[in-house]
Short mmCIF file of C-alpha atoms in Angstrom, two decimals:
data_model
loop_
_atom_site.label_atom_id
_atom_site.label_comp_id
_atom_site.label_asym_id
_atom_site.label_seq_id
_atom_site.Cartn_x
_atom_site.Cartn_y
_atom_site.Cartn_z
CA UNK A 1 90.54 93.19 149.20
CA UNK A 2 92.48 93.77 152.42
CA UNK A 3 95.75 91.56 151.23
CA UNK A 4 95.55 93.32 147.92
CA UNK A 5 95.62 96.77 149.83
CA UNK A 6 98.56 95.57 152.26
CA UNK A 7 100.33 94.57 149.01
CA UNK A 8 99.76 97.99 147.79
CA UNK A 9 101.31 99.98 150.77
CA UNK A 10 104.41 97.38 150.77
CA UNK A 11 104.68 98.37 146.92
CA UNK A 12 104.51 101.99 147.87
CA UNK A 13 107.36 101.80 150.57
CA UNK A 14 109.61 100.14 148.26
CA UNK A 15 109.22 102.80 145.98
CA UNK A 16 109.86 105.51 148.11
CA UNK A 17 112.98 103.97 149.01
CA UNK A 18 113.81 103.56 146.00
CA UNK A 19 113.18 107.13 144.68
CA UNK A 20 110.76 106.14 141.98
CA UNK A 21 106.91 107.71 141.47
CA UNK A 22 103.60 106.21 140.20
CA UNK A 23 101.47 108.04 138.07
CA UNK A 24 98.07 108.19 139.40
CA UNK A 25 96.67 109.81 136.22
CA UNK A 26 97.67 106.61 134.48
CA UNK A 27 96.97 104.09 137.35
CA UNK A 28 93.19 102.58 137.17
CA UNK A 29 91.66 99.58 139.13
CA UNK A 30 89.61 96.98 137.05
CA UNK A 31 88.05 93.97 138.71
CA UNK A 32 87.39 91.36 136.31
CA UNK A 33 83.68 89.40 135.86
CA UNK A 34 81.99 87.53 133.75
CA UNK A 35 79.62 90.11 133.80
CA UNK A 36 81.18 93.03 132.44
CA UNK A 37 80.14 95.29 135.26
CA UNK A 38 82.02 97.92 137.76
CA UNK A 39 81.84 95.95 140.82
CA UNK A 40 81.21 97.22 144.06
CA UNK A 41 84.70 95.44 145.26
CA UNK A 42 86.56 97.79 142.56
CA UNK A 43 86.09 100.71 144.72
CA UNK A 44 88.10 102.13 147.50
CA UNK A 45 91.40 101.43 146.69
CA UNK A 46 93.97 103.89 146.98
CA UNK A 47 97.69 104.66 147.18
CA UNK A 48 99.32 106.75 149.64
CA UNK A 49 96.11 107.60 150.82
CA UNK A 50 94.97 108.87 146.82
CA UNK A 51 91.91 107.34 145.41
CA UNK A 52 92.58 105.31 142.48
CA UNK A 53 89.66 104.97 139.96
CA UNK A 54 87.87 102.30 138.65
CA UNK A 55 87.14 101.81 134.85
CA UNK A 56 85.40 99.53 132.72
CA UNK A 57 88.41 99.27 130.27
CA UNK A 58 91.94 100.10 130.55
CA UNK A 59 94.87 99.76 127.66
CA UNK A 60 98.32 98.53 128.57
CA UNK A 61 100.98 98.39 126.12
CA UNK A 62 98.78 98.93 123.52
CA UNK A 63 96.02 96.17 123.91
CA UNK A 64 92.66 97.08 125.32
CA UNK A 65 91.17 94.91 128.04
CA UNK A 66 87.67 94.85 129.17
CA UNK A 67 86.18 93.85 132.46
CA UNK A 68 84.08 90.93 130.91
CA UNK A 69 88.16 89.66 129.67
CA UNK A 70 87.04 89.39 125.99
CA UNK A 71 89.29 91.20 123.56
CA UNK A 72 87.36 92.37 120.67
CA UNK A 73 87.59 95.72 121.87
CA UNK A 74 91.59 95.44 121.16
CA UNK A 75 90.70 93.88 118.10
CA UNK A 76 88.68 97.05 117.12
CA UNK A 77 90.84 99.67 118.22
CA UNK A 78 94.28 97.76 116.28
CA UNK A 79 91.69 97.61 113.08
CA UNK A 80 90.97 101.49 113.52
CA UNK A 81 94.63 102.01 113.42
CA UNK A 82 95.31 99.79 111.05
CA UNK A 83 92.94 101.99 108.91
CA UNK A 84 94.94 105.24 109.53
CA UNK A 85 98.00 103.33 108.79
CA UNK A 86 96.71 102.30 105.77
CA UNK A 87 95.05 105.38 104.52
CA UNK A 88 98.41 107.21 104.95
CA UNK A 89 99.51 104.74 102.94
CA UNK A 90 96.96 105.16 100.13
CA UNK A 91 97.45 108.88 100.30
CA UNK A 92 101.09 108.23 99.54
CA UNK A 93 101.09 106.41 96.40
CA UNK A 94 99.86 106.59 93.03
CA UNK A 95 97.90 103.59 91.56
CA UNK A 96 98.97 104.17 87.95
CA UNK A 97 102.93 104.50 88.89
CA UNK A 98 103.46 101.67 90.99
CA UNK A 99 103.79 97.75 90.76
CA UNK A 100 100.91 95.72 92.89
CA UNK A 101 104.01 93.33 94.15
CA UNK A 102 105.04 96.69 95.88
CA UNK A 103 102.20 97.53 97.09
CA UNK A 104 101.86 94.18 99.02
CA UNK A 105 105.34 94.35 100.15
CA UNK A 106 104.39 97.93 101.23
CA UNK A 107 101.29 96.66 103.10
CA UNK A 108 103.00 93.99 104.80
CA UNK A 109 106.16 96.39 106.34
CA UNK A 110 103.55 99.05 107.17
CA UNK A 111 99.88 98.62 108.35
CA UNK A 112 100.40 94.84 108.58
CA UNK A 113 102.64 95.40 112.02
CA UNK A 114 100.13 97.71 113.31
CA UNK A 115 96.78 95.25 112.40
CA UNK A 116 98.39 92.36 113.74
CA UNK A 117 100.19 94.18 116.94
CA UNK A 118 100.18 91.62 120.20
CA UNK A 119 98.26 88.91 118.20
CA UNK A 120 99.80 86.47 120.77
CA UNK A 121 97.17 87.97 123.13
CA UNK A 122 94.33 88.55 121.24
CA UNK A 123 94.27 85.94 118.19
CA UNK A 124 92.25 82.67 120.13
CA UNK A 125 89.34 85.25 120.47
CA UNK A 126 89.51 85.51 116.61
CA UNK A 127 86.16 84.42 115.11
CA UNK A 128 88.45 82.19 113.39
CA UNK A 129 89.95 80.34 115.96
CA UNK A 130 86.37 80.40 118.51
CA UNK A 131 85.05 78.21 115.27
CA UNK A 132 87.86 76.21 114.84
CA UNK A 133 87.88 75.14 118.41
CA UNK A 134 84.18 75.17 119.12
CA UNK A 135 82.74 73.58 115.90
CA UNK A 136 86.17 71.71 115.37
CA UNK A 137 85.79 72.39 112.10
CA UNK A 138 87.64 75.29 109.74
CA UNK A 139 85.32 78.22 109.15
CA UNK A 140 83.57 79.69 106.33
CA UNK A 141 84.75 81.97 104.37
CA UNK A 142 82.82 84.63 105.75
CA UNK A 143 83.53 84.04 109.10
CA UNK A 144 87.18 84.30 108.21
CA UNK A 145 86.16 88.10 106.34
CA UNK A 146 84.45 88.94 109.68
CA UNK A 147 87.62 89.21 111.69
CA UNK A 148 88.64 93.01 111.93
CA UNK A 149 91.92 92.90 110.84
CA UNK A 150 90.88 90.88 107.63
CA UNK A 151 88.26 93.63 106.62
CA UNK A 152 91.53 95.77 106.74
CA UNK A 153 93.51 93.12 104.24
CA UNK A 154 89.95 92.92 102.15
CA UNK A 155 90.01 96.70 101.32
CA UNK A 156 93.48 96.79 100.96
CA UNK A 157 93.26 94.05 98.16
CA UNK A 158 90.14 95.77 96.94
CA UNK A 159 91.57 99.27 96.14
CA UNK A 160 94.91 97.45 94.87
CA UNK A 161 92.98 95.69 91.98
CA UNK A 162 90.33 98.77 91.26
CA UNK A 163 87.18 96.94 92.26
CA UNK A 164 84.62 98.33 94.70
CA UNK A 165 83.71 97.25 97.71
CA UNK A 166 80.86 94.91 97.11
CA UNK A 167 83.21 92.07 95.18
CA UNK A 168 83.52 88.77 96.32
CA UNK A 169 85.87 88.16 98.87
CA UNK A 170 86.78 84.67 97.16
CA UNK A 171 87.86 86.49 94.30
CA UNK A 172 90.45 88.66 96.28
CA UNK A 173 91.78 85.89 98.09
CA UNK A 174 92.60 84.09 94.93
CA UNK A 175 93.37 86.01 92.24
CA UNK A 176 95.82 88.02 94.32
CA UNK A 177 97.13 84.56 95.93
CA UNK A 178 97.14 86.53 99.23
CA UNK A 179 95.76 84.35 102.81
CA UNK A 180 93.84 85.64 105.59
CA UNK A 181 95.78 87.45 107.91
CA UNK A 182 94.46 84.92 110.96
CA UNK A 183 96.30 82.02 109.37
CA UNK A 184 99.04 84.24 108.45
CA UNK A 185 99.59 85.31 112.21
CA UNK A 186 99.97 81.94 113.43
CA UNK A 187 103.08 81.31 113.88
CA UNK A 188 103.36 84.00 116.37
CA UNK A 189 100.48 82.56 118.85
CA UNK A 190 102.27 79.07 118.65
CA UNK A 191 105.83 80.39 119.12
CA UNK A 192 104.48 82.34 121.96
CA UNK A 193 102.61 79.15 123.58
CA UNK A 194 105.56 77.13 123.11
CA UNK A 195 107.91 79.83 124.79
CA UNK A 196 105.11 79.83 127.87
CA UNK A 197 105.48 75.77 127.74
CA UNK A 198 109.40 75.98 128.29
CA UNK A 199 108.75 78.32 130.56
CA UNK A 200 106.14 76.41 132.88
CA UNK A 201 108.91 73.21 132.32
CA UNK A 202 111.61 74.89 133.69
CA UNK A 203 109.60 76.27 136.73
CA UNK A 204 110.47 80.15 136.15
CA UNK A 205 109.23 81.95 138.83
CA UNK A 206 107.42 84.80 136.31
CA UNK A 207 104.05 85.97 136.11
CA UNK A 208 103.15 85.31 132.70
CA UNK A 209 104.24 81.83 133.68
CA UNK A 210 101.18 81.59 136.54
CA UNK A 211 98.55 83.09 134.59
CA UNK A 212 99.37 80.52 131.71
CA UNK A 213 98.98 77.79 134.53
CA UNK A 214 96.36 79.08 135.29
CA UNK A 215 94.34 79.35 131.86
CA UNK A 216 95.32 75.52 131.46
CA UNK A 217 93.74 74.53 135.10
CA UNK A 218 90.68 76.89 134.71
CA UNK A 219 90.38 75.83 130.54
CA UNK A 220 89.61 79.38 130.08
CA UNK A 221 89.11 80.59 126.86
CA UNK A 222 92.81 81.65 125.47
CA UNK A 223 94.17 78.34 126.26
CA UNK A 224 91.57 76.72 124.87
CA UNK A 225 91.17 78.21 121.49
CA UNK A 226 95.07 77.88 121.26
CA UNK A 227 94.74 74.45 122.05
CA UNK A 228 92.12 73.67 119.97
CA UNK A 229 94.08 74.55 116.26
CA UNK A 230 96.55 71.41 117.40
CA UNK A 231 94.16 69.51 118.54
CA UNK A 232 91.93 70.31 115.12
CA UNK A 233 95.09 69.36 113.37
CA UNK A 234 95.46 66.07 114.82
CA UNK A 235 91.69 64.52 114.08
CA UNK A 236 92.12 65.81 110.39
CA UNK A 237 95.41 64.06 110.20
CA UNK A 238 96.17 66.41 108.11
CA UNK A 239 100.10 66.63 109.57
CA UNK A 240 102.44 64.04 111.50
CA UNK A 241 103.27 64.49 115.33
CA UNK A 242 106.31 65.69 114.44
CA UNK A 243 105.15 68.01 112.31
CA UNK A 244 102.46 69.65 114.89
CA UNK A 245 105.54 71.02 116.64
CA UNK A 246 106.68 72.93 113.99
CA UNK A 247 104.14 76.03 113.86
CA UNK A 248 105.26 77.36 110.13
CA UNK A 249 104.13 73.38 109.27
CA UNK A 250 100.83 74.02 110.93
CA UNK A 251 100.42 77.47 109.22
CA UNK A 252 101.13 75.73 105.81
CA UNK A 253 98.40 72.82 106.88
CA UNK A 254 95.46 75.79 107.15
CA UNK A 255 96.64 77.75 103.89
CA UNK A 256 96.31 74.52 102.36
CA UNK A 257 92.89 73.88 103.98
CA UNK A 258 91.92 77.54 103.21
CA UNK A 259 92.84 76.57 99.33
CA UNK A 260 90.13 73.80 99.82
CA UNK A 261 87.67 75.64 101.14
CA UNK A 262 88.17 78.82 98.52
CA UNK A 263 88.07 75.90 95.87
CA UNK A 264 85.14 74.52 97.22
CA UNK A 265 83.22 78.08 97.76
CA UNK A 266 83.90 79.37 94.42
CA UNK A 267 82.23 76.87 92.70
CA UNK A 268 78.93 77.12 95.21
CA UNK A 269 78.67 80.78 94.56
CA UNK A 270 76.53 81.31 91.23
CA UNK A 271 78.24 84.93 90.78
CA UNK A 272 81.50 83.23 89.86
CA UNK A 273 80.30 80.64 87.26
CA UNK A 274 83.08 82.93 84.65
CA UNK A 275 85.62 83.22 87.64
CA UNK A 276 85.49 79.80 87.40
CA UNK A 277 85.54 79.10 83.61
CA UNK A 278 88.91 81.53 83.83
CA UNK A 279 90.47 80.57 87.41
CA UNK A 280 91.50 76.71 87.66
CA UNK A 281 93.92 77.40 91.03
CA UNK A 282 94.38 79.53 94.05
CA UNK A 283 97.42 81.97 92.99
CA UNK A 284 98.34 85.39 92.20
CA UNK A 285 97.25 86.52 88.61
CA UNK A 286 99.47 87.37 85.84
CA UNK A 287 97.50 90.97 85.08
CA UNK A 288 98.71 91.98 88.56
CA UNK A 289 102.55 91.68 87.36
CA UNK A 290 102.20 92.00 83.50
CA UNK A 291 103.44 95.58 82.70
CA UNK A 292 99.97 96.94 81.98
CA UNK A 293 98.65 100.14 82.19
CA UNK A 294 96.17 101.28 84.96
CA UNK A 295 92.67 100.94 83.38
CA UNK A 296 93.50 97.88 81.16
CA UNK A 297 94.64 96.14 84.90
CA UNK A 298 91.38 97.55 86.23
CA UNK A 299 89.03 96.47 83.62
CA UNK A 300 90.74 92.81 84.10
CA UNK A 301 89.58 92.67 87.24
CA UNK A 302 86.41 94.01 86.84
CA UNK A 303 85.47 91.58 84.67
CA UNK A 304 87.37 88.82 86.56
CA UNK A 305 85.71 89.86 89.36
CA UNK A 306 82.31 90.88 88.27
CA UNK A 307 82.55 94.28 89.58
CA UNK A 308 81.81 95.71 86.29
CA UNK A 309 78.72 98.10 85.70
CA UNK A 310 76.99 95.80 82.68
CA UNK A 311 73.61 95.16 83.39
CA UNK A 312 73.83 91.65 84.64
CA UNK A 313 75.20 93.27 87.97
CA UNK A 314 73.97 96.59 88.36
CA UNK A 315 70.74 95.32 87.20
CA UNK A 316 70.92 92.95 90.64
CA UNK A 317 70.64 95.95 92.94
CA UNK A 318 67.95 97.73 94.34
CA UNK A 319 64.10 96.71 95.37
CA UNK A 320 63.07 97.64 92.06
CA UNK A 321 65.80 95.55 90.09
CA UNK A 322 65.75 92.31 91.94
CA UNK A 323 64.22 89.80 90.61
CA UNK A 324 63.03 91.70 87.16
CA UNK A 325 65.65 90.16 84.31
CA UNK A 326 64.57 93.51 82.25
CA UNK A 327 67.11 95.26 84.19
CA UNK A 328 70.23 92.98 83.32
CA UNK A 329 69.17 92.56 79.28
CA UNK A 330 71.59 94.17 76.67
CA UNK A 331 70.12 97.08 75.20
CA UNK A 332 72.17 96.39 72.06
CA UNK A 333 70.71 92.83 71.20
CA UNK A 334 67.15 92.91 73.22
CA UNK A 335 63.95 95.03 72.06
CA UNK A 336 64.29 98.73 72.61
CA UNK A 337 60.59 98.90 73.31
CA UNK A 338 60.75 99.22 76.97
CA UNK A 339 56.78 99.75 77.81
CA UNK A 340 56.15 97.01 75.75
CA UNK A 341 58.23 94.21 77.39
CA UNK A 342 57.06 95.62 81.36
CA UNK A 343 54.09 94.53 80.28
CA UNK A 344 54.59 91.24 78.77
CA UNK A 345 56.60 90.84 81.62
CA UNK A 346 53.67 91.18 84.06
CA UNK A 347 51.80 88.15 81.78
CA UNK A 348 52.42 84.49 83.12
CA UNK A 349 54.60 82.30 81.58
CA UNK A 350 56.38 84.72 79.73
CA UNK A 351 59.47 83.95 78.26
CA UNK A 352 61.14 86.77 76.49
CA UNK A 353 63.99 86.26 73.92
CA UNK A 354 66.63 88.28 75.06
CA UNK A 355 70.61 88.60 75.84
CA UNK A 356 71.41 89.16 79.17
CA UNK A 357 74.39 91.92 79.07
CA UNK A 358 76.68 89.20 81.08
CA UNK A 359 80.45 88.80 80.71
CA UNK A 360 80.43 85.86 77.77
CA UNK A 361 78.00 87.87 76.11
CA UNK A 362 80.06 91.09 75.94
CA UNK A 363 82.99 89.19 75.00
CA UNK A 364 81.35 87.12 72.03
CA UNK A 365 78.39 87.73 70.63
CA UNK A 366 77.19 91.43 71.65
CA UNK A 367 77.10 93.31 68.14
CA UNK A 368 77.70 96.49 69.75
CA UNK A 369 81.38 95.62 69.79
CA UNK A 370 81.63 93.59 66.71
CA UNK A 371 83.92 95.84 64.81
CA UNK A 372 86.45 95.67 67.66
CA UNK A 373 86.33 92.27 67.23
CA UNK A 374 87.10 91.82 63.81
CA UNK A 375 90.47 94.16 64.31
CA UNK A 376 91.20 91.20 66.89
CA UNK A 377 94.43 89.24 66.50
CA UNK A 378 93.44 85.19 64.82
CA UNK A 379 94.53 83.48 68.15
CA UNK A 380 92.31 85.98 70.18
CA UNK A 381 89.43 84.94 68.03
CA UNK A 382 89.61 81.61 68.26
CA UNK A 383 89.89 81.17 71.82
CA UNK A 384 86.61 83.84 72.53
CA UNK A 385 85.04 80.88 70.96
CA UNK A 386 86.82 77.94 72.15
CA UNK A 387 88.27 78.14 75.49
CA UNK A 388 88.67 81.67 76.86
CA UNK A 389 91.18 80.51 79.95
CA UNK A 390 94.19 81.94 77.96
CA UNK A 391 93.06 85.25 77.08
CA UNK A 392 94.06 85.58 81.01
CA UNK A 393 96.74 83.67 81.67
CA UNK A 394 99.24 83.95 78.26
CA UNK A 395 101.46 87.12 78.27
CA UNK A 396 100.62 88.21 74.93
CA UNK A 397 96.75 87.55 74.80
CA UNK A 398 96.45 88.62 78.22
CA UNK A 399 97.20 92.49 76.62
CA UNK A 400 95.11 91.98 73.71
CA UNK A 401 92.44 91.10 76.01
CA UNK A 402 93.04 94.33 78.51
CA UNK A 403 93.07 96.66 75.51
CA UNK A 404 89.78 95.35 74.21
CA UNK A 405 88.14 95.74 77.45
CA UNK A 406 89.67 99.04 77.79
CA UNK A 407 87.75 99.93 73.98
CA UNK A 408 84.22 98.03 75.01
CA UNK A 409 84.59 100.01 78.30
CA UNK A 410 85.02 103.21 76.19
CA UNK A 411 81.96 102.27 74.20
CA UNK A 412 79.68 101.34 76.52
CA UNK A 413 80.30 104.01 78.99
CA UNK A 414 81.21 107.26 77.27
CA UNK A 415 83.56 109.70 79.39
CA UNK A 416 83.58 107.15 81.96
CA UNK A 417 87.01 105.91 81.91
CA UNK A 418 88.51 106.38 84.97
#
């Protein structure tokens, strides 16, 4: 404490000889611990003879530290203005008029900047990275949708394709062929540990250059998180030594190890079983750059997605609705007698005969919508009963498709199109 206050007063005299002032109201003492406390040894300090505070966090050049050292704090406070970055953005433009490929471009050159602002610093405490070095092993999928700045991206992708807010993640990821922002970032941790490297080779008598000897000697946690994506690298074999240097190689080595993983995930999560049927790789859609208009985009995804309101998913929700299949049946091909099936329903082993209102259903067989069928062009027909993987993906069945979603949705929900 005494050395640090003799280094203060030399500091002070060479700015008074100088001619240069400190601001005290912006000057603020913080004495790092595990702990996370105000120590006792943070107070007294002062500077020409003015009492400088102590506080328990402090933000410099736009990153937030804490006493305890972790950074999820910053993390939280770059997500919150992320948020008004990106609401400003949503305020700005108009769904039905604009291209999704602009709106990502728009995203990136906007509220991307501010999310991902001093990620060199920040990043290793990523739950991303803290799994990837601890469990040396890449994360779930929803640890990588825990990170802050990927809830931001996860909206964003949400409110570009018209779905709400409870659709899969795994969906987003792939149908807009967009990666998590983590893996997308990491080229600028890796550039920045390399520049610290050259830095510590040549000897450069900076501070940055210290403290980074000194998170190697100590193994604290930035170094070692950083250290840990090569090293993760390395026992997958999953890229030569030469290419471990190169940090846009290692950044295409995850996305391709996210691609896995989505793969893999999709096909665990019962949900998706259609996603599947519909989805065979990890890239952005064709609905999202066909030239379609807004609802017959939305009602793509919905059903894509399944954040449609059939009754096979609002029929999920609630206390009262889980578990009871009354609440997903179509009312169109099931019993209208409502009393009647609760209580068969309450009788064991009973096995009603009914539809559940479910996307394959709506598509083929529901009679509800079997004179919009029949107006259906031959090719259209044919593959609702074959293989339904082109009504998505070819340019011209892909509309026919959106416009008979856009009529079912009409139908089924009366004055509800929007």
């Amino acid at each position: 404490l005494n050395s640090i206050m003799k280094l203060n007063k030399q500091w002070y005299q060479r700015r008074v000889r100088g001619g240069l002032s400190v601001n005290i109201a912006k000057t603020a003492i913080m004495v790092f611990n595990r702990a996370g406390r105000l120590l006792k040894e943070s107070h007294g300090f002062t500077y020409n003879e003015t009492p400088i505070p102590t506080v328990r966090e402090y933000t410099y050049l736009g990153i937030t530290f804490t006493l305890s050292g972790s950074l999820k704090l910053a993390q939280e406070k770059l997500r919150q203005k992320a948020l008004r970055s990106y609401f400003s953005l949503k305020s700005m433009v108009d769904l039905q008029a604009i291209k999704k490929s602009v709106l990502f471009k728009l995203f990136d050159a906007l509220v991307l900047p501010v999310a991902s602002y001093g990620c060199q610093i920040w990043l290793p405490q990523t739950k991303f990275m803290t799994t990837l070095a601890s469990q040396e092993a890449f994360p779930s999928l929803k640890t990588l949708a825990e990170d802050p700045i990927e809830k931001v991206h996860l909206s964003f992708l949400k409110w570009t394709t018209s779905v709400n807010k409870r659709t899969s993640n795994v969906t987003m990821w792939g149908d807009t062929g967009r990666y998590p922002l983590a893996i997308e970032t990491i080229p600028q941790l890796l550039n920045y540990v390399k520049r610290l490297e050259n830095m510590e080779a040549t000897n450069t008598d900076a501070l940055v250059r210290h403290a980074f000897a000194e998170q190697k000697s100590l193994d604290l946690s930035w170094y070692k998180n950083a250290n840990g994506l090569v090293s993760y690298l390395e026992k997958t074999e999953t890229l030569s030594q030469e290419s471990l240097l190169q940090p846009t190689q290692i950044r295409g080595a995850l996305r391709s190890i996210f691609i896995e993983r989505w793969d893999s995930e999709r096909h665990e999560n019962r949900k998706l079983q259609f996603y599947c049927k519909i989805k065979k790789c990890f890239g952005c859609e064709r609905y999202l750059s066909t030239n379609l208009t807004y609802h017959q985009s939305k009602r793509l995804a919905q059903i894509r997605t399944s954040s449609h309101r059939f009754n096979v998913e609002t029929g999920r929700h609630g206390k009262a609705k889980n578990g009871n299949v009354l609440h997903r049946i179509c009312y169109f091909c099931s019993t209208n007698d409502d009393w009647t099936m609760e209580a068969l329903s309450e009788l064991p082993f009973f096995e009603p005969i009914i539809e559940d209102e479910e996307h394959v259903h709506v598509l083929k067989t529901c009679v509800r919508y079997e004179d919009l069928r029949h107006r259906l062009m031959a090719t259209m027909k044919e593959c609702l009963f074959t293989d339904m993987e082109p009504l998505f993906n070819d340019p011209i069945l892909l509309k026919e498709t959106a416009k008979f979603l856009v009529n079912v949705s009409k139908r089924r929900f009366p004055g509800k199109e929007s």
